[in-house]
Amino acid sequence: MPNYKELYAGKVDLVARYQGIPYLIEWTTAEEPKLRFDKLYDKLLQLAAYGGAINRYYSDRLFNCKINHALIVVALPGEEAEIFEFDRARLIHVWHQWLNRLNFFFSAVAA
């Protein structure tokens, strides 16, 4: 999914309705449960980047609204998957973190 304004691209795992609400869904695997959001490391930044690109590219044409909810699903061997859910406020907060990291990258490349 390209984001032509911020100049990055990536591959989204899934955009679908979950319980009737449009969600961006990221699938990942782990050997052990993550248990906490901070153990997801950069997965949340990745999710915000994808969400930003989708919302910039499609606006509200995809589901007649922007994507404001997301899930990270962590598949675990021999156990049920962990599901981490993110609402609009959390995604916006992480979107700003992503933009800061992106600006740092472009500044470093330009130096």
PDB file of C-alpha atoms in Angstrom:
ATOM      1  CA  MET A   1       0.000   0.000   0.000  1.00  0.00           C
ATOM      2  CA  PRO A   2       1.696   3.236  -1.093  1.00  0.00           C
ATOM      3  CA  ASN A   3       1.504   6.498   0.774  1.00  0.00           C
ATOM      4  CA  TYR A   4       2.446   9.130  -1.776  1.00  0.00           C
ATOM      5  CA  LYS A   5       2.336  12.057   0.654  1.00  0.00           C
ATOM      6  CA  GLU A   6       4.762  10.666   3.238  1.00  0.00           C
ATOM      7  CA  LEU A   7       6.657   8.580   0.625  1.00  0.00           C
ATOM      8  CA  TYR A   8       6.571   5.030   1.980  1.00  0.00           C
ATOM      9  CA  ALA A   9       4.918   1.752   1.054  1.00  0.00           C
ATOM     10  CA  GLY A  10       4.188  -1.591   2.654  1.00  0.00           C
ATOM     11  CA  LYS A  11       2.029  -4.677   2.384  1.00  0.00           C
ATOM     12  CA  VAL A  12      -1.154  -4.759   4.450  1.00  0.00           C
ATOM     13  CA  ASP A  13      -2.216  -8.164   5.777  1.00  0.00           C
ATOM     14  CA  LEU A  14      -5.965  -7.608   5.891  1.00  0.00           C
ATOM     15  CA  VAL A  15      -8.638  -4.916   5.891  1.00  0.00           C
ATOM     16  CA  ALA A  16     -12.046  -6.340   6.798  1.00  0.00           C
ATOM     17  CA  ARG A  17     -15.142  -5.883   8.877  1.00  0.00           C
ATOM     18  CA  TYR A  18     -14.810  -7.348  12.349  1.00  0.00           C
ATOM     19  CA  GLN A  19     -17.990  -7.337  14.422  1.00  0.00           C
ATOM     20  CA  GLY A  20     -19.478  -5.008  11.788  1.00  0.00           C
ATOM     21  CA  ILE A  21     -16.688  -2.384  12.026  1.00  0.00           C
ATOM     22  CA  PRO A  22     -13.923  -1.854   9.423  1.00  0.00           C
ATOM     23  CA  TYR A  23     -10.570  -2.936  10.879  1.00  0.00           C
ATOM     24  CA  LEU A  24      -6.994  -3.027   9.724  1.00  0.00           C
ATOM     25  CA  ILE A  25      -5.654  -6.423  10.817  1.00  0.00           C
ATOM     26  CA  GLU A  26      -2.011  -7.383  11.165  1.00  0.00           C
ATOM     27  CA  TRP A  27      -1.102 -11.053  11.611  1.00  0.00           C
ATOM     28  CA  THR A  28       2.157 -12.075  13.264  1.00  0.00           C
ATOM     29  CA  THR A  29       3.643 -15.105  15.000  1.00  0.00           C
ATOM     30  CA  ALA A  30       5.550 -15.542  18.236  1.00  0.00           C
ATOM     31  CA  GLU A  31       7.008 -18.408  20.221  1.00  0.00           C
ATOM     32  CA  GLU A  32       5.690 -17.005  23.515  1.00  0.00           C
ATOM     33  CA  PRO A  33       2.698 -14.807  24.405  1.00  0.00           C
ATOM     34  CA  LYS A  34       3.317 -11.062  24.194  1.00  0.00           C
ATOM     35  CA  LEU A  35       0.924 -10.304  27.086  1.00  0.00           C
ATOM     36  CA  ARG A  36       1.398  -6.494  26.836  1.00  0.00           C
ATOM     37  CA  PHE A  37       1.286  -3.812  24.145  1.00  0.00           C
ATOM     38  CA  ASP A  38       4.905  -2.809  24.718  1.00  0.00           C
ATOM     39  CA  LYS A  39       6.027  -6.339  23.812  1.00  0.00           C
ATOM     40  CA  LEU A  40       4.668  -5.788  20.289  1.00  0.00           C
ATOM     41  CA  TYR A  41       7.665  -3.505  19.637  1.00  0.00           C
ATOM     42  CA  ASP A  42       7.340  -1.822  16.214  1.00  0.00           C
ATOM     43  CA  LYS A  43       4.247  -3.754  15.104  1.00  0.00           C
ATOM     44  CA  LEU A  44       2.013  -0.922  16.286  1.00  0.00           C
ATOM     45  CA  LEU A  45       4.046   1.656  14.324  1.00  0.00           C
ATOM     46  CA  GLN A  46       3.756  -0.590  11.274  1.00  0.00           C
ATOM     47  CA  LEU A  47      -0.001  -0.821  11.789  1.00  0.00           C
ATOM     48  CA  ALA A  48      -0.337   2.967  12.076  1.00  0.00           C
ATOM     49  CA  ALA A  49       1.741   3.421   8.911  1.00  0.00           C
ATOM     50  CA  TYR A  50      -0.520   1.037   6.988  1.00  0.00           C
ATOM     51  CA  GLY A  51      -3.626   2.698   8.377  1.00  0.00           C
ATOM     52  CA  GLY A  52      -2.355   6.124   7.359  1.00  0.00           C
ATOM     53  CA  ALA A  53      -1.581   4.921   3.848  1.00  0.00           C
ATOM     54  CA  ILE A  54      -4.977   3.253   3.468  1.00  0.00           C
ATOM     55  CA  ASN A  55      -6.841   6.297   4.743  1.00  0.00           C
ATOM     56  CA  ARG A  56      -4.840   8.660   2.509  1.00  0.00           C
ATOM     57  CA  TYR A  57      -5.271   6.491  -0.586  1.00  0.00           C
ATOM     58  CA  TYR A  58      -8.895   5.404  -0.174  1.00  0.00           C
ATOM     59  CA  SER A  59     -10.213   8.158   2.113  1.00  0.00           C
ATOM     60  CA  ASP A  60     -13.743   6.943   2.853  1.00  0.00           C
ATOM     61  CA  ARG A  61     -14.250   4.983  -0.393  1.00  0.00           C
ATOM     62  CA  LEU A  62     -13.263   1.585   1.030  1.00  0.00           C
ATOM     63  CA  PHE A  63     -16.018   1.108   3.642  1.00  0.00           C
ATOM     64  CA  ASN A  64     -17.748   4.486   3.288  1.00  0.00           C
ATOM     65  CA  CYS A  65     -15.556   5.633   6.183  1.00  0.00           C
ATOM     66  CA  LYS A  66     -11.918   5.827   7.185  1.00  0.00           C
ATOM     67  CA  ILE A  67     -10.352   2.893   9.009  1.00  0.00           C
ATOM     68  CA  ASN A  68     -10.258   3.881  12.699  1.00  0.00           C
ATOM     69  CA  HIS A  69      -9.815   0.488  14.356  1.00  0.00           C
ATOM     70  CA  ALA A  70      -7.093  -2.111  14.179  1.00  0.00           C
ATOM     71  CA  LEU A  71      -6.110  -5.515  15.497  1.00  0.00           C
ATOM     72  CA  ILE A  72      -2.786  -7.230  15.896  1.00  0.00           C
ATOM     73  CA  VAL A  73      -3.314 -10.983  16.028  1.00  0.00           C
ATOM     74  CA  VAL A  74      -0.390 -12.966  17.408  1.00  0.00           C
ATOM     75  CA  ALA A  75      -0.434 -16.662  16.466  1.00  0.00           C
ATOM     76  CA  LEU A  76       1.183 -18.873  19.102  1.00  0.00           C
ATOM     77  CA  PRO A  77       2.226 -22.531  18.714  1.00  0.00           C
ATOM     78  CA  GLY A  78      -0.217 -24.823  20.533  1.00  0.00           C
ATOM     79  CA  GLU A  79      -2.202 -21.930  22.040  1.00  0.00           C
ATOM     80  CA  GLU A  80      -5.038 -19.611  21.123  1.00  0.00           C
ATOM     81  CA  ALA A  81      -3.964 -16.438  19.361  1.00  0.00           C
ATOM     82  CA  GLU A  82      -3.561 -13.222  21.299  1.00  0.00           C
ATOM     83  CA  ILE A  83      -5.613 -10.315  20.014  1.00  0.00           C
ATOM     84  CA  PHE A  84      -4.614  -6.715  20.687  1.00  0.00           C
ATOM     85  CA  GLU A  85      -7.249  -4.127  19.763  1.00  0.00           C
ATOM     86  CA  PHE A  86      -6.621  -0.460  18.992  1.00  0.00           C
ATOM     87  CA  ASP A  87      -9.175   2.324  18.793  1.00  0.00           C
ATOM     88  CA  ARG A  88      -9.022   5.599  16.872  1.00  0.00           C
ATOM     89  CA  ALA A  89      -7.363   7.591  19.680  1.00  0.00           C
ATOM     90  CA  ARG A  90      -4.553   5.046  20.090  1.00  0.00           C
ATOM     91  CA  LEU A  91      -4.010   4.825  16.325  1.00  0.00           C
ATOM     92  CA  ILE A  92      -3.801   8.614  15.987  1.00  0.00           C
ATOM     93  CA  HIS A  93      -1.286   8.763  18.843  1.00  0.00           C
ATOM     94  CA  VAL A  94       0.878   6.085  17.221  1.00  0.00           C
ATOM     95  CA  TRP A  95       0.430   7.712  13.786  1.00  0.00           C
ATOM     96  CA  HIS A  96       2.182  10.806  15.149  1.00  0.00           C
ATOM     97  CA  GLN A  97       4.975   8.613  16.542  1.00  0.00           C
ATOM     98  CA  TRP A  98       5.300   7.028  13.098  1.00  0.00           C
ATOM     99  CA  LEU A  99       5.517  10.440  11.408  1.00  0.00           C
ATOM    100  CA  ASN A 100       8.239  11.484  13.857  1.00  0.00           C
ATOM    101  CA  ARG A 101      10.242   8.349  13.066  1.00  0.00           C
ATOM    102  CA  LEU A 102       9.733   8.874   9.337  1.00  0.00           C
ATOM    103  CA  ASN A 103      10.914  12.498   9.598  1.00  0.00           C
ATOM    104  CA  PHE A 104      13.986  11.349  11.538  1.00  0.00           C
ATOM    105  CA  PHE A 105      14.753   8.828   8.783  1.00  0.00           C
ATOM    106  CA  PHE A 106      14.447  11.396   6.001  1.00  0.00           C
ATOM    107  CA  SER A 107      16.577  13.873   7.988  1.00  0.00           C
ATOM    108  CA  ALA A 108      19.290  11.233   8.465  1.00  0.00           C
ATOM    109  CA  VAL A 109      19.237  10.306   4.779  1.00  0.00           C
ATOM    110  CA  ALA A 110      19.488  13.969   3.743  1.00  0.00           C
ATOM    111  CA  ALA A 111      22.454  14.619   6.069  1.00  0.00           C
TER     112      ALA A 111
END
